[in-house]
Coordinates of C-alpha atoms in Angstrom, one line a residue:
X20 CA 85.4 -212.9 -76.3
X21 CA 83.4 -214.5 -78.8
X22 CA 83.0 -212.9 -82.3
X23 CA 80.0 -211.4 -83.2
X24 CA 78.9 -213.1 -85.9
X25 CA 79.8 -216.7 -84.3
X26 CA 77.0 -215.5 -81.1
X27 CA 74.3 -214.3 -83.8
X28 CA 74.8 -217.4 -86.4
X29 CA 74.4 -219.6 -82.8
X30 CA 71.2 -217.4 -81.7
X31 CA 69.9 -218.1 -85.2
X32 CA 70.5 -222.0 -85.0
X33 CA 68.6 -221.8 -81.5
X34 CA 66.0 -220.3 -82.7
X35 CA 65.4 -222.2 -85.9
X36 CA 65.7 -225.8 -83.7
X37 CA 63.0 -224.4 -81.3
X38 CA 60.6 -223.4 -83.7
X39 CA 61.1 -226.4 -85.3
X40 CA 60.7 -228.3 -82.4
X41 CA 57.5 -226.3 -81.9
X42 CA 56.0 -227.3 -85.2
X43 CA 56.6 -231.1 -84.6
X44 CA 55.4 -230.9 -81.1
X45 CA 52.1 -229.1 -82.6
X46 CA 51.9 -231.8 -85.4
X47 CA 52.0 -234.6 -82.8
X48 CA 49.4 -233.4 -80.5
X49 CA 47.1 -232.6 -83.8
X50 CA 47.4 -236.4 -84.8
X51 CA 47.0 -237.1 -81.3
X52 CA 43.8 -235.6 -81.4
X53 CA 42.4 -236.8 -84.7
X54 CA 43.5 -240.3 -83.4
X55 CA 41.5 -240.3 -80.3
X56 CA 38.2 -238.2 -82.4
X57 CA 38.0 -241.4 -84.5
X58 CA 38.4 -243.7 -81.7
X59 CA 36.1 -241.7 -79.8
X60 CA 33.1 -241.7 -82.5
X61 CA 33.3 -246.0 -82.7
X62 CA 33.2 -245.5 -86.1
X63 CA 35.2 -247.7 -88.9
X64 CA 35.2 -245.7 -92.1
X65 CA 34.9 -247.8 -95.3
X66 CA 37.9 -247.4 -97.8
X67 CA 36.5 -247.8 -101.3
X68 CA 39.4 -248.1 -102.9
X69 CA 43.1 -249.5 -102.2
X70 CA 44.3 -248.3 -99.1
X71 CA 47.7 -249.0 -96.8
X72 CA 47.4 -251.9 -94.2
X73 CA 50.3 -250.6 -91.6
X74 CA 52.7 -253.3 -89.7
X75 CA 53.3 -252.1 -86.7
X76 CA 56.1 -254.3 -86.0
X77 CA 57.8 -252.4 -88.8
X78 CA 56.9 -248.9 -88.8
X79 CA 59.7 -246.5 -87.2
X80 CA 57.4 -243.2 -87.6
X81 CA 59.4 -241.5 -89.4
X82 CA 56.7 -240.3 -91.2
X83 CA 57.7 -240.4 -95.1
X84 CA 54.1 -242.0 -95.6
X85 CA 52.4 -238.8 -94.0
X86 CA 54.3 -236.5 -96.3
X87 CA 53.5 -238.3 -99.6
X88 CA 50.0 -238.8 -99.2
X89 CA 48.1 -235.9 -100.9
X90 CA 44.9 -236.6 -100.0
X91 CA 45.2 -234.8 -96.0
X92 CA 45.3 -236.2 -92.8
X93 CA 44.1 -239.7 -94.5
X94 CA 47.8 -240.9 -92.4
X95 CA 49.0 -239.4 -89.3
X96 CA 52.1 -240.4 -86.7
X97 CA 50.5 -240.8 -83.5
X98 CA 52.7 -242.6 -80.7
X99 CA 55.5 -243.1 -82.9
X100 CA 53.9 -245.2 -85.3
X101 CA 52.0 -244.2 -88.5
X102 CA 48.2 -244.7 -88.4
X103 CA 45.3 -244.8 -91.2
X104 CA 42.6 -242.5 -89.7
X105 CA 40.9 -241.7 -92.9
X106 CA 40.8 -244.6 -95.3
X107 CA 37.5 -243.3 -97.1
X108 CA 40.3 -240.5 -98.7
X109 CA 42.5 -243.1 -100.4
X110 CA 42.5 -243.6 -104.0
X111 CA 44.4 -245.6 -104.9
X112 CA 47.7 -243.1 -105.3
X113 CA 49.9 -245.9 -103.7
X114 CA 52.7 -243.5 -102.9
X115 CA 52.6 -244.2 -99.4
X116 CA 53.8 -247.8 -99.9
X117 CA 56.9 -246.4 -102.6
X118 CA 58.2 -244.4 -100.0
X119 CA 58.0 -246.4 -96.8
X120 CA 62.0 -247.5 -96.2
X121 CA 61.1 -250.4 -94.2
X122 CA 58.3 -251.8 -96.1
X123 CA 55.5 -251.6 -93.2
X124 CA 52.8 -250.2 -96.0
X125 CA 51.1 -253.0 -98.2
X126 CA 48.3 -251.6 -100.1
X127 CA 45.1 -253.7 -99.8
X128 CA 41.3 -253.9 -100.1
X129 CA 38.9 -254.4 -97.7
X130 CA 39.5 -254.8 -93.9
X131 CA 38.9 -258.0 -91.9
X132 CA 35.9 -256.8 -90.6
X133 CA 34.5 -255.0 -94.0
X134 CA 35.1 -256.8 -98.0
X135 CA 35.2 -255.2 -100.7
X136 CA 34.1 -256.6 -103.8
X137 CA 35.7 -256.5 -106.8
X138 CA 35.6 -258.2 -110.2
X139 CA 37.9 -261.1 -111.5
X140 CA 40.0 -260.0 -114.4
X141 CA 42.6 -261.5 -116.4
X142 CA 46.3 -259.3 -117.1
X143 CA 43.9 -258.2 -120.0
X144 CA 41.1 -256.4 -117.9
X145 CA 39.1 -259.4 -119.4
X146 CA 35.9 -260.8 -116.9
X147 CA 35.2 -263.7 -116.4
X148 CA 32.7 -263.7 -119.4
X149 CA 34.7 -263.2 -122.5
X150 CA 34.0 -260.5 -124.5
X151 CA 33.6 -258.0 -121.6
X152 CA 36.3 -256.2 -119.8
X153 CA 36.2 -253.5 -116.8
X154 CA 38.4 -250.8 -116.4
X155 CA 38.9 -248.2 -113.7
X156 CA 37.1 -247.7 -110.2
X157 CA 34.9 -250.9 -110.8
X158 CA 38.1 -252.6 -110.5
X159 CA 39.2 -251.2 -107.0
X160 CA 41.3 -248.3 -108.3
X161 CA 40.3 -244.7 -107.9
X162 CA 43.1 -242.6 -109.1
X163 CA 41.9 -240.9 -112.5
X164 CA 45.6 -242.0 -113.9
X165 CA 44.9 -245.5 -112.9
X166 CA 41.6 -245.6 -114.6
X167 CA 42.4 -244.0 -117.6
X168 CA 45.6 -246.3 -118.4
X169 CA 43.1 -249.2 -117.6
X170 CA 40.9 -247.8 -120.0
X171 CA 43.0 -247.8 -123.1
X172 CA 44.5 -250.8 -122.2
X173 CA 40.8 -252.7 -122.1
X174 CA 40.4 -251.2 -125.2
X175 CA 43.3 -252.0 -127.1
X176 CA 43.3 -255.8 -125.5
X177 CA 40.0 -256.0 -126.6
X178 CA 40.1 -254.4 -130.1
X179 CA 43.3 -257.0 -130.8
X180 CA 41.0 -260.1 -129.8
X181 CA 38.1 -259.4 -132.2
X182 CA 40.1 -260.0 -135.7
X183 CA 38.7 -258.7 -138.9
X184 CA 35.1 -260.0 -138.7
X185 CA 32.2 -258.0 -139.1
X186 CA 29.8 -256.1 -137.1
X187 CA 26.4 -257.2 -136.0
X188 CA 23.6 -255.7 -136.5
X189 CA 25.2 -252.8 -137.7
X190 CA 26.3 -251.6 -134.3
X191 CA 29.3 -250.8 -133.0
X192 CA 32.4 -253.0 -132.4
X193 CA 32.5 -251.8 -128.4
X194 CA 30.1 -250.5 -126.4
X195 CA 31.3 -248.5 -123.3
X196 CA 29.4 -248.3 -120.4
X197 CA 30.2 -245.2 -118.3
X198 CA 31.7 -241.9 -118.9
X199 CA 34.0 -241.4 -116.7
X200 CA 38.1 -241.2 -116.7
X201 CA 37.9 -245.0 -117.7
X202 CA 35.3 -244.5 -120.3
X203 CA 36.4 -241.4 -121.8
X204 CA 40.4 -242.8 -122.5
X205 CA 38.7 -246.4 -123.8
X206 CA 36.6 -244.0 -126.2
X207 CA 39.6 -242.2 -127.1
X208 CA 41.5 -245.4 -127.7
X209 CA 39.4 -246.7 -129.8
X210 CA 39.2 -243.6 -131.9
X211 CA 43.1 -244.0 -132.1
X212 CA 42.4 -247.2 -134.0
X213 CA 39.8 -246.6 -135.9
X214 CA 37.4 -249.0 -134.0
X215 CA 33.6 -248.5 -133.6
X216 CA 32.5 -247.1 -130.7
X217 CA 29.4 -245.9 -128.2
X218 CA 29.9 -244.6 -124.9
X219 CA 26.5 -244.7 -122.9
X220 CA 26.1 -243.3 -119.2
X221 CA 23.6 -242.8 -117.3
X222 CA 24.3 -239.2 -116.1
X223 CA 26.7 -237.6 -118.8
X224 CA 30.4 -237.0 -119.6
X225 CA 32.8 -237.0 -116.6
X226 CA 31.3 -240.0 -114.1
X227 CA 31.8 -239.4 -110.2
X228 CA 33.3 -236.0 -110.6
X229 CA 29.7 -235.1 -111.8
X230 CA 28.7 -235.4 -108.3
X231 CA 31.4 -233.0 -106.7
X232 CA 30.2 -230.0 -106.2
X233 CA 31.9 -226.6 -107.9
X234 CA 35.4 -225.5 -108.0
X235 CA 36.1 -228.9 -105.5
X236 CA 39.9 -229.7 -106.6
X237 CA 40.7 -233.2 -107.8
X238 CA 44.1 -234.7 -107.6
X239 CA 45.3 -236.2 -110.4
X240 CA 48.9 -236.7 -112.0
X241 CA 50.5 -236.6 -115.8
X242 CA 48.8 -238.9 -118.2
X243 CA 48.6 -239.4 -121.8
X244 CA 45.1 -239.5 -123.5
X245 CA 44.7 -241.0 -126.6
X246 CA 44.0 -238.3 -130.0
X247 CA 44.5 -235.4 -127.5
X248 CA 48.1 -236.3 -125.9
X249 CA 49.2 -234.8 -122.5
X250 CA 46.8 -234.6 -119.5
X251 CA 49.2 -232.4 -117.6
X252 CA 47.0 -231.8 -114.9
X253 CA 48.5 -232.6 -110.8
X254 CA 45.7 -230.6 -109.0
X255 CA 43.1 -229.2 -110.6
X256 CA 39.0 -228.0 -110.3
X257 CA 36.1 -230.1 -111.2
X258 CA 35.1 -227.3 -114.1
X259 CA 38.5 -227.2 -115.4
X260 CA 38.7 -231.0 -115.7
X261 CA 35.4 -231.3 -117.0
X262 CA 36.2 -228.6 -119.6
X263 CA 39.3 -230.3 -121.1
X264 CA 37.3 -233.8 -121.4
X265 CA 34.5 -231.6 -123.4
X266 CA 37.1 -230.2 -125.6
X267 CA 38.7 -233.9 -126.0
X268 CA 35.3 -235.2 -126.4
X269 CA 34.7 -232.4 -129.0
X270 CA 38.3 -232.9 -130.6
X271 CA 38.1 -236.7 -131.4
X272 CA 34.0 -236.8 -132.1
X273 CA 33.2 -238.9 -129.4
X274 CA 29.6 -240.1 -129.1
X275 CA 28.5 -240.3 -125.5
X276 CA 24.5 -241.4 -125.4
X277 CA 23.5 -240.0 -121.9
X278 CA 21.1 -240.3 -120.0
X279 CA 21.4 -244.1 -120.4
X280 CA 20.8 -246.3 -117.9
X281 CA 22.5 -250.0 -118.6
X282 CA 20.0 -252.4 -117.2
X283 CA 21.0 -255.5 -118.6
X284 CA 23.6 -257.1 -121.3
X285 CA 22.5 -260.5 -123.0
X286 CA 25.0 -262.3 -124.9
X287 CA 23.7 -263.2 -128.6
X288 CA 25.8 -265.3 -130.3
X289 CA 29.5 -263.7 -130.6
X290 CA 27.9 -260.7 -129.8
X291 CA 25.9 -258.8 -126.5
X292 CA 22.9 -256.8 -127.0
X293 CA 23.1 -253.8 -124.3
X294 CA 19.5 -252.9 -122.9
X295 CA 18.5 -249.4 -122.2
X296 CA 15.0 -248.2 -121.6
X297 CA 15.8 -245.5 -124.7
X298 CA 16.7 -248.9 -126.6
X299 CA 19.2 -251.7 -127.4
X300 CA 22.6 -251.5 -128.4
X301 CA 24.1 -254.8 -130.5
X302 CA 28.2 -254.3 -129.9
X303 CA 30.9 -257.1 -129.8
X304 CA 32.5 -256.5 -126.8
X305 CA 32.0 -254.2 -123.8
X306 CA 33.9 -252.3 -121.4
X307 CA 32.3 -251.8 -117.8
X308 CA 33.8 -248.0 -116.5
X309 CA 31.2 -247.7 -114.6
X310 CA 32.2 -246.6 -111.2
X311 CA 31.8 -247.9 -107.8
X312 CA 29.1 -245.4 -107.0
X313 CA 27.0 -247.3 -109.3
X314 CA 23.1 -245.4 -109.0
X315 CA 22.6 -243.2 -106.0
X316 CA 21.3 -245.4 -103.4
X317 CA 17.4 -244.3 -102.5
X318 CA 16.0 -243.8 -98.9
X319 CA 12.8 -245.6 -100.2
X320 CA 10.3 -243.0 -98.7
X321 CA 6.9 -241.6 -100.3
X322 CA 8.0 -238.3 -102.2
X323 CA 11.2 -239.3 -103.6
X324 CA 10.6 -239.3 -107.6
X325 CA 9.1 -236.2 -107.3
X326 CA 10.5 -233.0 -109.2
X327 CA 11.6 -230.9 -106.1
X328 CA 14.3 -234.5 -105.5
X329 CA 17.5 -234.5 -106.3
X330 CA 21.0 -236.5 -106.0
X331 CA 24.1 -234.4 -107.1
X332 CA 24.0 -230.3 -107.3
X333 CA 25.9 -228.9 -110.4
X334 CA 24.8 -225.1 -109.9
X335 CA 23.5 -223.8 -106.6
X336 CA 22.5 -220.3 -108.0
X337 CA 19.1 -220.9 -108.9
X338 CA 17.9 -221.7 -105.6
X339 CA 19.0 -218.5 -104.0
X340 CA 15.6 -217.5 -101.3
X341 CA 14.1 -221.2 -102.1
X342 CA 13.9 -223.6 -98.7
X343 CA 16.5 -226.5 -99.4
X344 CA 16.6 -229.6 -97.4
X345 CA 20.2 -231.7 -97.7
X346 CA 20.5 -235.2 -96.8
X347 CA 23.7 -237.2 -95.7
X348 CA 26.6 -236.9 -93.4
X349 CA 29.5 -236.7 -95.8
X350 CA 32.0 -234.6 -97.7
X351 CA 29.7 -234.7 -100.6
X352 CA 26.4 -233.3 -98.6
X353 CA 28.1 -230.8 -96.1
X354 CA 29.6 -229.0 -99.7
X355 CA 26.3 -228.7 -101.1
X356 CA 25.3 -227.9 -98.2
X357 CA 27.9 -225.2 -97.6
X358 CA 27.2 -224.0 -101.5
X359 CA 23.6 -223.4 -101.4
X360 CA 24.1 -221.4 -98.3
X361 CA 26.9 -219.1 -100.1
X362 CA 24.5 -219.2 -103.0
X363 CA 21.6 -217.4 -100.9
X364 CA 19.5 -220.8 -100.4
X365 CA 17.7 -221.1 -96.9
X366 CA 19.3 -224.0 -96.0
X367 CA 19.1 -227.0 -93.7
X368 CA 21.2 -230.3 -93.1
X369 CA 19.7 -233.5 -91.8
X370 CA 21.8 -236.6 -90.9
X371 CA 21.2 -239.9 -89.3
X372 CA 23.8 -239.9 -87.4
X373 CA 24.5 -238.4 -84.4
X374 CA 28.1 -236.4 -85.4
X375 CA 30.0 -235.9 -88.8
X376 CA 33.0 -238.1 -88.2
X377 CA 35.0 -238.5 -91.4
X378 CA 35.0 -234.7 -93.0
X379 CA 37.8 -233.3 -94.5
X380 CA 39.6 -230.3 -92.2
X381 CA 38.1 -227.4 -94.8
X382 CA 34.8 -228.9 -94.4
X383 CA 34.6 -229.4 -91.1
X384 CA 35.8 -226.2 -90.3
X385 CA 33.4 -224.5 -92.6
X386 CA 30.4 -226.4 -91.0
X387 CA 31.4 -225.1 -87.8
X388 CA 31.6 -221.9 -88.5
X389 CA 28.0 -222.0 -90.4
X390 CA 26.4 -223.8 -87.2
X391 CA 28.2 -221.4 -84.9
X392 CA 26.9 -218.7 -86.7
X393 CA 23.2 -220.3 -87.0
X394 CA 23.6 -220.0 -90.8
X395 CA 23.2 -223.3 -91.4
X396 CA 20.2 -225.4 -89.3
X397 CA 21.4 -229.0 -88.6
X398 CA 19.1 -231.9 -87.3
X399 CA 21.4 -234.8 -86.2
X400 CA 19.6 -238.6 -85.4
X401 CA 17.2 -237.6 -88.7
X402 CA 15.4 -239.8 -90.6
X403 CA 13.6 -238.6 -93.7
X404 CA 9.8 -240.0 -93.6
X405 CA 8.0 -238.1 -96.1
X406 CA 9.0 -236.0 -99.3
X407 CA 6.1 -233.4 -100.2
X408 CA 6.4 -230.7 -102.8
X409 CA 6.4 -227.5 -99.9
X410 CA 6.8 -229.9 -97.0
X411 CA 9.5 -232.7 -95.6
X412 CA 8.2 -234.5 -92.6
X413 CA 10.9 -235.9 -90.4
X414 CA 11.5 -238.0 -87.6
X415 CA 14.2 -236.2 -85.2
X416 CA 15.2 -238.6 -82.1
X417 CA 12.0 -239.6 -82.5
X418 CA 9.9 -236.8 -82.7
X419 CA 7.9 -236.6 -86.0
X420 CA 8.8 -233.1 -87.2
X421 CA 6.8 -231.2 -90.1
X422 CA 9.0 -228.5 -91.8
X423 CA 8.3 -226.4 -94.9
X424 CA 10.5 -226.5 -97.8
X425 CA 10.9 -226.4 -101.6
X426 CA 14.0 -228.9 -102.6
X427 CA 15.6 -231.7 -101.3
X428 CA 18.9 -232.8 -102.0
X429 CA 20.1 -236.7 -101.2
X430 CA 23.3 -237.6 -100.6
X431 CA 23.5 -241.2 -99.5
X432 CA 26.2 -243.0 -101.7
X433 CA 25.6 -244.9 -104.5
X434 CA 24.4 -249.1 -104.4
X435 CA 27.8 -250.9 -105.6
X436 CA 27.4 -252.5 -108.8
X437 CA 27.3 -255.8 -107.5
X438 CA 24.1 -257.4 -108.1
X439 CA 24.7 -255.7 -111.8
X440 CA 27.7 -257.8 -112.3
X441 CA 26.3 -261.3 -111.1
X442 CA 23.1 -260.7 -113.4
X443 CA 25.9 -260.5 -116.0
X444 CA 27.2 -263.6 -115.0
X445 CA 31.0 -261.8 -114.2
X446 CA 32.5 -263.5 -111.5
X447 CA 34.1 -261.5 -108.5
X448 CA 36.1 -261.9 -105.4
X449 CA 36.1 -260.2 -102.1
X450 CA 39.1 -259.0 -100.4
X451 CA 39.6 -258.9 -96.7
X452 CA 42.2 -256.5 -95.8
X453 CA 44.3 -258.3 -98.6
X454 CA 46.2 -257.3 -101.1
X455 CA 45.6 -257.5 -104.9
X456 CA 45.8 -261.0 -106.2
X457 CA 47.8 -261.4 -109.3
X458 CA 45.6 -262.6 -112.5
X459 CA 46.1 -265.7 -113.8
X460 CA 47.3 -265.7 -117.3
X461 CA 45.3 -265.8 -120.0
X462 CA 41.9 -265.9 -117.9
X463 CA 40.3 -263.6 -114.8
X464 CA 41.3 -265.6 -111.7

């Protein structure tokens, strides 16, 4: 007869191996499906940053990738091979590639079909014009650890190459353009050292994360800032992030001049003269954290400087009862979306498209619920024709559609700094689904 506790321990293993075989068999048929929605919608998401390019040949699914990657769902196993469904989620983390045991992840930029464009730096962040350096998501990496290592380093590298000679002009040894995670550790750096400094943005302290809208949580890891020591931050909230760059800010007397919109940077002598439409800025060197967002990209319609337009939404209280109009089709436009309708706002959604194909879970779950509901009112195939102070007139499958309304909210990405950087005269490259080229000492290549 068997024992007793030998026939419950072997009930106990059953059980255990069929749930578990349960919860795989659920996670394959979920990556199954998320597979065939984004072959389904025809559409190639773009991947700003580094991202994995997967060999096939290689990859044995077991699915080591999947579980480091803490961005969500941006990898799945599908068929027994690991898949990038969701490149527009990478950052830049690179974890993926550490853990793969058979080497099938190389992180790249670009696809074949889509370049991204980066500029050429030297192992010292330098540009191809000397003098000026770039740090941070300009350069292809968007992990806040990433850019704010990049940022010291460009400002140490180029604090060491200026010697003892004077200032010009009485300004500041470095000027740094952007205040982001890039900006804010240069800043920091060179308050470490005692060199000069002005930070200038053309939004304010914190960079892209202005743009997210409240309590959205931001992955990060352990870093050390400059003056203020550890970041010890792994996931945490926009206002909690932006609240301990304030306090560094505060802490190390930082100067950040914002709004100030770069517009052009003219080399005089061994010098560069910075132009803002608030007024010049003579440094001798510079530091480019400005983003890839670069300035939120314009539909180009009659109405869009007016008062009632807007491009990011910091507090959606105040328009509780007002009639609100979002534009865009991503993360950034269905959580503004999704806060002004918690917030009390008559809200509305309009998107070119014809479906929302690259949303995180949450968010598309939310929206669901909202349109299921009939919270939220969605026009899909949209085009925005007019902007009026208590009126939007649309175009809707081709129907020209009048509706009332109070404020409008754009979210349509930002124009990549691109034709910035060649009116600087900084050379770039573009990468194809290719990997990071390494610099060639001693100059950008």
């Amino acid at each position: 007869m068997t024992d007793p506790s030998t026939l419950i321990a072997w009930i106990t293993l059953a059980l255990v191996a069929a749930v578990a075989f349960l919860l795989e068999r659920r996670r394959h048929a979920r990556a199954r499906r998320l597979v065939a929605a984004v072959e389904e919608s025809g559409r190639q998401e773009e991947a700003p940053s580094i991202h994995p390019r997967i060999d096939v040949a290689k990859c044995i699914g077991c699915g080591s990738c999947v579980e480091a990657c803490p961005e969500g769902d941006a990898l799945v196993v599908a068929d027994g091979r690991a898949r990038l469904i969701r490149p527009s989620h990478c950052v830049g983390h690179g974890r993926c590639e550490q853990v793969c045991p058979t080497g099938a992840l190389t992180l790249v930029f670009g696809t074949a079909e889509r370049g991204v464009t980066v500029p050429l730096l030297d192992e010292n962040l330098q540009t191809s014009v000397p003098g000026i350096h770039a740090a941070g998501e300009l350069s292809g990496f968007g992990l806040i650890r990433t850019a704010v290592s990049q940022g010291v380093r460009a400002a140490e590298r180029l604090a060491s190459s200026m010697g003892s000679t004077g200032r010009t002009n009485g300004g500041p040894d470095i000027a740094i353009i952007g205040a982001g995670p890039a900006g804010l550790a240069a800043a920091l750096a060179c308050r470490e050292r005692g060199i000069s400094h002005v930070v200038l943005d053309q939004e304010g302290l914190g960079g892209s994360i202005l743009h997210y809208p409240r309590r959205k949580l931001v992955l990060t890891a352990p870093v050390r800032l400059p003056v203020v020591g550890e970041m010890n931050f792994r996931e945490v909230d926009k206002e909690s992030l932006l609240a301990f760059w304030q306090d560094a800010v505060r802490r190390a007397r930082i100067e950040i001049r914002a709004p100030r919109r770069v517009v052009a940077i003219d080399r005089e002598d061994r010098a560069f003269r910075i132009r803002t439409p608030e007024g010049d800025v003579h440094a001798r060197g510079v530091i480019l954290a400005v983003g890839r967002r670069g300035t939120p990209r314009r539909l180009g319609v009659s109405g869009e400087d007016g008062a009632n337009v807007a491009y990011r939404l910091l507090e959606p209280e105040p328009f509780a009862g007002r009639r609100v109009l979002v534009v865009g089709g991503g993360n950034s436009a269905i959580e503004a979306a999704l806060a002004l309708l918690d917030a009390g706002a008559r809200t509305r959604l309009a998107h070119r498209g014809d479906s929302f194909t690259r949303l995180a879970d949450a968010n598309q779950r939310r929206l669901d619920r909202a349109v299921q509901s009939r919270t939220l009112e969605v026009h899909l195939k949209t085009q925005i024709r007019r902007i009026e102070p208590a009126e939007v007139t649309l175009d809707v499958e081709g129907r020209t559609c009048r509706l009332e309304n109070d404020d409008v909210f754009i979210f349509a990405g930002g124009e990549l700094p691109t034709a910035f950087l060649e009116r600087l005269g900084v050379a770039t490259t573009t990468y194809f689904g290719e990997p990071p080229r390494p610099p060639a000492a001693g100059k950008a290549a």
